[in-house]
């Protein structure tokens, strides 16, 4: 469809949809969510000239997956955001079924987007083009078209380029599926972002000591943390085990060291990045002050996604809060960025005592810090429950589609918990981010309280969080 036809449809979608979305009790107070339609992966996360830019996979025309656009917001503090002109829409033949996920780099001071043009054929097959677009002075993007065609030896599932600079060259990790349907990560190299050379496979099923490890690894991201390198990826096709890999698709990381010359990435074990229910396709960037920040999609495709009650209000899914990454003893830790503390209202409530005696606190849009030294339970609006028994921390929630209870697990020595709550999301950071559990949940909107129980003592710090208007 032509750009103009698509924009006409967008205008109608926004004109009718925005008012409806605003009446949804599950509309988020301080998370990034689509104005209308479906939001999925964070894309092109970058800081440029003191402003953070976040692009995102967006179907503004319906609450379903399909021919994705790139929406765009920017912020100077990661808390207050401003809408920017839509960056990409699927108007060209090489991206007719979607401007799929990708990343951004700064080239000559200009944001350059590298993304996947997705093309599906009537017979069910597909192909993919890796494409480039550059920032113009008015904040819109000019497409340069495809720079990488489908590499030989892979199916049409080749996508999600993440590009960075190293020793004066550009490098890209790219998700790919081999012809025998194994998930792989490819490494490319370029001097100019236009001519790309395929260096080889650096990770995936049957590589680096892994056996069968999934049929597709979506959204790879590779970055240095100190003298190590971390590869984030989203393997699809791992079998569920008793306490891990419990979601339909996984998201996790490997710590290793990329050998740029030999094109090898020897790495350690796979760790899940989040032990909750909805967390997928995260993307990181390095800030001017040297932090490695991450946004994830607070969603998961194909499973319960489109049964969310917000679909009736014409919008679905959102981003996680922005998080800072650190590597501690080989574990990739995540903590909410310090800028989010701006949302705290006043000094909050401080309380210490036996859990059974704790006051009821509001959970609608709130932050909670807990120091824990004995077992306790916490009911979140009677729709999700945390339980610590001294050995295992569980998060149980009522599935909004099946109405059944389902549980996720963390084992270790629990010292502290930080909980970030919004009207239909929860993000739990265990022991200063050593592990995380992220989820959507849809409690009765009238039920807004947190209730503690247990004989042990707790210390609690609770803040209400302000809503954050996006201009
Ligand atoms: C991950 C993903 C990517 C793809 C995009 C399409 O959620 O499937 O692999 O590029 O979403 O929206």
XYZ file of C-alpha atoms and ligand atoms in Angstrom:
483
model
C 0.000 0.000 0.000
C 1.254 3.512 -0.675
C 2.567 5.629 2.151
C -0.349 8.044 1.741
C -2.988 5.268 1.948
C -1.340 3.878 5.058
C -1.228 7.319 6.662
C -4.938 7.835 5.905
C -5.694 4.602 7.701
C -3.468 5.679 10.588
C -5.342 8.975 10.889
C -8.657 7.167 11.183
C -7.271 4.651 13.643
C -5.964 7.441 15.891
C -9.111 9.565 15.597
C -11.437 6.757 16.637
C -9.137 4.786 18.871
C -7.533 7.236 21.257
C -10.659 8.175 23.200
C -11.650 4.555 23.608
C -8.196 3.536 24.850
C -8.241 6.363 27.400
C -11.292 4.854 29.154
C -9.608 1.500 29.795
C -9.052 0.898 33.536
C -6.015 -1.177 32.592
C -4.385 1.688 30.683
C -0.890 2.074 32.098
C 0.044 5.092 34.206
C 3.758 5.315 33.603
C 4.797 2.629 31.097
C 5.157 3.198 27.371
C 2.181 1.650 25.609
C 0.706 2.075 22.122
C -1.699 4.967 21.647
C -3.777 2.505 19.612
C -3.076 -0.963 18.225
C -0.365 -3.428 19.128
C 3.140 -2.618 20.365
C 5.851 -5.255 20.437
C 9.650 -5.199 20.382
C 11.706 -2.180 21.405
C 13.777 -1.163 18.375
C 16.572 1.304 17.652
C 17.162 2.231 21.308
C 19.888 4.889 21.269
C 21.057 8.108 22.887
C 21.823 10.874 20.408
C 22.741 14.449 21.278
C 21.621 14.035 24.907
C 18.222 12.574 23.971
C 17.134 8.984 24.239
C 15.293 7.598 21.258
C 13.167 4.520 21.391
C 11.490 3.045 18.351
C 9.049 0.183 18.606
C 7.269 -2.456 16.569
C 3.774 -1.153 16.041
C 0.623 -2.222 14.289
C -1.424 0.977 14.602
C -4.263 -0.468 12.530
C -5.298 -3.459 14.662
C -4.609 -5.407 17.849
C -2.806 -8.169 16.033
C 0.581 -8.927 14.542
C 1.021 -8.143 10.874
C 2.710 -5.553 8.684
C 4.594 -3.682 11.391
C 5.527 -0.012 11.465
C 8.219 1.667 13.551
C 6.760 4.121 16.064
C 9.188 6.564 17.682
C 9.361 8.366 21.018
C 12.167 10.396 22.570
C 13.062 11.624 26.029
C 15.848 13.416 27.835
C 15.360 11.546 31.118
C 13.869 8.117 30.245
C 10.724 9.118 32.171
C 9.029 11.932 30.228
C 8.560 10.997 26.605
C 7.500 12.832 23.488
C 5.969 11.344 20.345
C 8.089 11.738 17.233
C 7.024 11.317 13.608
C 6.399 7.672 12.686
C 9.810 6.451 11.572
C 9.003 3.599 9.174
C 5.876 2.270 7.581
C 5.672 -0.741 5.263
C 5.155 1.005 1.948
C 7.858 -0.608 -0.201
C 7.875 -4.008 -1.873
C 10.903 -5.169 0.104
C 9.042 -4.660 3.424
C 5.436 -5.137 2.339
C 4.682 -7.505 5.230
C 6.341 -5.361 7.824
C 9.283 -3.191 8.830
C 10.455 -5.743 11.367
C 12.788 -5.299 14.314
C 16.226 -3.755 14.152
C 18.561 -1.289 15.769
C 20.033 2.194 15.472
C 23.563 3.568 15.341
C 24.950 7.062 15.146
C 26.767 7.575 11.849
C 28.190 11.044 11.187
C 26.021 12.347 14.023
C 22.826 11.040 12.414
C 20.652 8.199 13.662
C 20.775 5.366 11.143
C 18.220 2.568 11.403
C 18.972 -0.989 10.313
C 15.847 -3.137 10.172
C 14.305 -6.148 8.490
C 12.027 -5.839 5.489
C 9.670 -8.784 5.815
C 8.077 -10.279 2.680
C 5.635 -13.191 2.649
C 4.486 -15.027 -0.483
C 1.081 -16.532 -1.257
C 2.518 -20.076 -1.041
C 3.426 -19.537 2.625
C 7.148 -18.993 2.045
C 8.887 -15.780 2.957
C 12.074 -13.789 2.492
C 13.790 -11.007 4.370
C 15.887 -7.978 3.456
C 18.077 -6.112 5.914
C 17.485 -2.433 5.173
C 18.849 0.981 6.115
C 17.129 4.329 6.743
C 18.686 7.619 7.887
C 17.466 10.489 9.988
C 16.539 13.703 8.200
C 16.651 17.159 9.751
C 12.854 17.172 10.307
C 12.986 14.008 12.421
C 11.596 11.728 9.713
C 13.569 8.893 8.120
C 14.678 8.356 4.550
C 14.880 4.760 3.377
C 18.000 3.643 1.551
C 16.582 0.191 0.825
C 18.038 -3.294 1.298
C 21.739 -3.771 2.067
C 21.688 -7.532 2.798
C 19.715 -10.150 0.870
C 18.785 -13.564 2.215
C 22.073 -15.436 2.867
C 22.466 -18.868 1.308
C 21.812 -21.848 3.545
C 19.013 -20.267 5.583
C 15.222 -20.181 5.423
C 13.320 -16.895 5.065
C 13.497 -16.487 8.850
C 16.447 -14.083 8.919
C 15.831 -10.893 10.884
C 16.397 -8.463 13.748
C 19.818 -6.887 12.936
C 21.622 -5.373 15.942
C 24.580 -3.227 14.874
C 27.491 -1.741 16.838
C 30.925 -0.304 16.195
C 34.199 -1.939 17.175
C 37.735 -0.899 16.185
C 36.457 1.352 13.408
C 34.233 -1.290 11.783
C 30.494 -1.939 12.010
C 29.358 -5.353 13.215
C 25.908 -6.896 13.121
C 24.351 -9.901 14.828
C 21.423 -11.286 12.879
C 18.917 -13.998 13.804
C 18.719 -16.799 11.248
C 17.249 -20.240 10.781
C 19.328 -22.853 8.959
C 17.710 -24.969 6.244
C 17.418 -27.856 8.719
C 15.425 -25.521 10.992
C 17.980 -24.722 13.696
C 18.246 -21.336 15.377
C 21.522 -19.469 14.691
C 23.103 -16.062 15.216
C 25.127 -14.699 12.273
C 27.900 -12.119 12.466
C 28.356 -9.586 9.652
C 30.962 -6.851 9.189
C 30.929 -3.592 7.240
C 33.073 -0.502 6.795
C 30.187 1.763 5.755
C 26.813 0.213 6.777
C 26.120 -0.421 3.060
C 28.419 -3.290 1.996
C 28.181 -6.172 4.440
C 30.313 -9.297 4.613
C 28.942 -12.438 6.278
C 31.647 -13.632 8.702
C 29.829 -16.736 9.955
C 27.677 -18.266 12.662
C 28.724 -17.348 16.201
C 26.058 -19.061 18.281
C 23.015 -21.275 18.051
C 21.825 -24.850 18.096
C 24.778 -27.285 17.673
C 27.377 -24.552 18.294
C 29.688 -23.859 21.254
C 28.788 -27.116 22.959
C 25.009 -26.618 22.741
C 22.904 -29.533 21.643
C 19.410 -28.962 20.280
C 18.563 -25.436 21.409
C 15.598 -24.204 19.429
C 14.502 -23.655 15.842
C 14.864 -19.858 15.852
C 16.691 -17.333 18.048
C 14.950 -13.990 17.641
C 16.331 -10.550 18.495
C 20.017 -11.152 19.266
C 21.950 -8.340 20.944
C 25.688 -8.531 21.630
C 27.585 -6.059 23.794
C 30.652 -5.790 26.007
C 30.368 -5.664 29.797
C 33.878 -5.036 31.150
C 36.166 -7.565 29.475
C 33.341 -10.000 28.727
C 30.699 -10.020 26.008
C 27.056 -10.789 26.555
C 24.735 -12.228 23.918
C 21.026 -11.718 24.539
C 18.673 -13.817 22.438
C 15.180 -15.269 22.374
C 15.310 -18.979 21.566
C 12.068 -20.515 20.369
C 11.504 -24.243 20.704
C 13.049 -25.083 24.109
C 11.103 -27.752 25.985
C 9.624 -26.672 29.315
C 11.321 -28.093 32.418
C 10.034 -28.285 35.967
C 11.271 -24.866 37.064
C 12.564 -23.227 33.908
C 11.666 -22.475 30.294
C 8.052 -22.277 31.378
C 6.919 -19.674 28.853
C 6.081 -20.428 25.237
C 9.285 -18.692 24.076
C 12.376 -17.945 26.136
C 14.574 -14.911 26.527
C 18.032 -15.200 27.992
C 21.745 -14.634 27.670
C 25.176 -16.185 27.357
C 28.355 -14.650 28.759
C 31.485 -15.216 26.655
C 34.103 -13.444 24.615
C 33.656 -12.609 20.955
C 36.750 -13.306 18.881
C 36.225 -10.767 16.099
C 39.006 -12.200 13.921
C 38.192 -15.895 14.223
C 34.426 -15.235 14.262
C 33.916 -17.340 17.344
C 31.969 -16.727 20.528
C 32.869 -19.361 23.116
C 30.357 -18.899 25.892
C 28.999 -20.306 29.138
C 25.544 -21.575 29.988
C 22.230 -20.095 28.940
C 20.487 -18.127 31.699
C 16.936 -16.855 31.507
C 16.936 -13.072 31.739
C 13.535 -12.906 33.396
C 11.720 -15.611 35.305
C 8.234 -14.112 35.027
C 5.532 -14.504 32.411
C 5.773 -11.655 29.889
C 9.226 -10.559 28.855
C 10.612 -10.821 25.333
C 12.786 -9.267 22.628
C 14.778 -6.860 24.840
C 17.226 -4.409 23.337
C 20.102 -2.515 24.920
C 22.097 0.610 24.286
C 25.139 2.263 25.825
C 24.625 5.757 27.214
C 27.031 8.687 27.169
C 27.729 8.131 30.881
C 28.729 4.519 30.193
C 25.630 2.670 31.389
C 24.176 -0.288 29.510
C 20.403 0.216 29.471
C 17.670 -2.157 28.377
C 14.036 -1.997 27.376
C 12.130 -5.244 26.983
C 8.760 -5.962 25.498
C 6.429 -6.579 28.431
C 4.625 -9.123 26.278
C 4.993 -12.513 24.682
C 3.600 -13.477 21.284
C 1.200 -16.247 20.369
C 0.196 -17.518 23.781
C -2.259 -15.482 25.890
C -1.405 -12.217 24.223
C -4.468 -11.397 22.178
C -6.871 -12.521 24.919
C -5.837 -9.524 27.045
C -8.878 -7.471 28.049
C -7.292 -4.273 26.700
C -7.948 -5.545 23.164
C -11.583 -4.472 23.624
C -10.241 -0.958 24.122
C -8.197 -1.090 20.936
C -4.684 -1.359 22.337
C -2.449 -4.173 23.538
C 1.011 -4.685 25.131
C 3.638 -2.293 26.439
C 7.330 -1.835 27.248
C 9.043 -2.781 30.491
C 10.467 0.043 32.551
C 13.952 1.069 31.422
C 16.552 -1.009 33.266
C 20.275 -0.738 33.882
C 22.418 -3.833 33.376
C 25.478 -4.881 35.351
C 27.442 -8.116 35.303
C 28.041 -9.490 38.813
C 29.852 -12.829 39.165
C 28.792 -13.878 35.695
C 25.142 -12.993 36.323
C 23.530 -10.266 34.258
C 21.671 -8.119 36.779
C 18.876 -5.684 35.960
C 17.700 -2.738 38.014
C 15.226 0.021 37.213
C 17.144 3.102 36.022
C 17.679 5.678 38.748
C 15.721 8.281 36.732
C 12.503 6.413 37.575
C 12.823 7.639 41.164
C 11.413 10.932 39.865
C 8.026 9.225 39.771
C 8.002 8.605 43.538
C 5.522 10.802 45.379
C 7.034 12.311 48.494
C 8.933 10.234 51.005
C 6.559 7.294 50.919
C 5.611 5.076 53.836
C 8.250 3.292 55.915
C 7.160 0.394 58.109
C 8.829 -2.461 59.972
C 7.251 -5.364 61.833
C 5.643 -8.777 61.561
C 4.226 -9.362 58.067
C 0.770 -10.273 59.442
C 0.535 -6.772 60.960
C 1.660 -4.858 57.876
C -0.662 -2.086 56.691
C -2.610 -2.560 53.469
C -0.887 -0.560 50.757
C -2.007 0.606 47.344
C -0.763 -1.351 44.372
C -2.254 0.531 41.436
C 0.792 2.628 40.545
C 3.393 2.085 43.202
C 6.894 1.025 44.154
C 7.800 -1.212 47.027
C 11.208 -1.995 48.561
C 11.338 -4.904 50.959
C 14.070 -6.237 53.180
C 13.301 -9.802 53.981
C 14.659 -12.143 56.605
C 11.809 -14.595 57.118
C 9.143 -16.336 55.055
C 6.132 -14.226 54.028
C 3.380 -13.989 51.438
C 2.051 -11.034 49.543
C -1.244 -10.797 47.703
C -1.244 -8.336 44.833
C -4.804 -7.165 44.334
C -6.063 -10.742 44.835
C -4.873 -11.623 41.365
C -1.173 -12.401 41.790
C 0.695 -13.740 44.791
C 4.307 -13.773 45.916
C 5.423 -16.392 48.352
C 8.814 -16.823 50.018
C 9.315 -20.017 52.011
C 12.970 -19.517 52.905
C 14.209 -21.434 49.862
C 11.986 -20.713 46.888
C 10.285 -17.512 45.798
C 7.178 -18.076 43.717
C 5.075 -15.704 41.672
C 1.622 -17.083 41.008
C -1.010 -15.370 38.956
C -4.426 -16.030 37.557
C -4.130 -16.517 33.821
C -6.550 -14.075 32.180
C -7.349 -16.484 29.334
C -7.674 -19.840 31.073
C -8.483 -18.399 34.537
C -6.114 -21.002 35.973
C -3.352 -20.270 38.465
C 0.178 -20.537 37.117
C 3.499 -20.228 38.926
C 7.095 -19.179 38.248
C 10.064 -19.914 40.520
C 13.336 -18.521 41.820
C 15.651 -20.356 44.214
C 18.289 -18.653 46.344
C 18.921 -16.635 49.474
C 16.439 -13.777 49.398
C 17.585 -10.488 50.929
C 15.610 -7.798 49.170
C 12.824 -7.216 46.702
C 11.909 -4.199 44.650
C 8.490 -4.229 43.053
C 7.335 -1.756 40.396
C 3.599 -1.757 39.870
C 1.372 -0.200 37.273
C -2.361 -0.650 36.690
C -1.876 -3.961 34.868
C 1.812 -4.821 35.163
C 4.310 -5.902 37.773
C 8.105 -5.986 37.660
C 9.948 -7.701 40.461
C 13.694 -7.245 41.072
C 15.224 -9.814 43.417
C 18.396 -9.047 45.466
C 19.198 -5.805 43.625
C 18.386 -7.266 40.250
C 20.149 -10.623 40.486
C 16.895 -12.032 39.059
C 13.676 -10.527 37.722
C 10.086 -11.553 37.271
C 7.915 -9.518 34.933
C 4.230 -9.964 34.169
C 0.993 -8.407 33.050
C -2.018 -9.074 35.227
C -5.611 -7.939 35.126
C -7.071 -7.739 38.618
C -10.562 -6.408 39.273
C -9.926 -2.656 38.858
C -11.699 -2.014 42.191
C -9.198 -4.187 44.013
C -6.109 -2.115 44.539
C -4.388 -3.329 47.675
C -1.314 -5.257 48.630
C -1.763 -7.588 51.606
C 1.130 -9.157 53.510
C 0.939 -12.244 55.658
C 3.386 -14.335 57.683
C 5.018 -14.507 61.102
C 8.425 -13.134 60.135
C 9.493 -9.494 60.237
C 9.771 -7.324 57.158
C 10.868 -3.806 56.484
C 8.881 -2.000 53.838
C 9.261 1.242 51.966
C 6.295 2.112 49.768
C 5.765 5.000 47.365
C 2.889 5.941 45.125
C 4.162 6.597 41.612
C 2.986 9.568 39.585
C 1.490 9.075 36.189
C 3.778 10.048 33.385
C 2.165 11.901 30.532
C 3.578 11.362 27.071
C 3.475 14.577 25.090
C 9.977 -10.733 18.068
C 9.647 -10.612 16.576
C 10.892 -10.343 15.750
C 10.331 -9.649 14.548
C 9.230 -8.820 15.152
C 8.045 -8.602 14.266
O 8.892 -10.440 18.876
O 8.974 -11.762 16.115
O 11.646 -11.491 15.448
O 11.275 -8.864 13.896
O 8.833 -9.477 16.332
O 7.157 -7.698 14.840
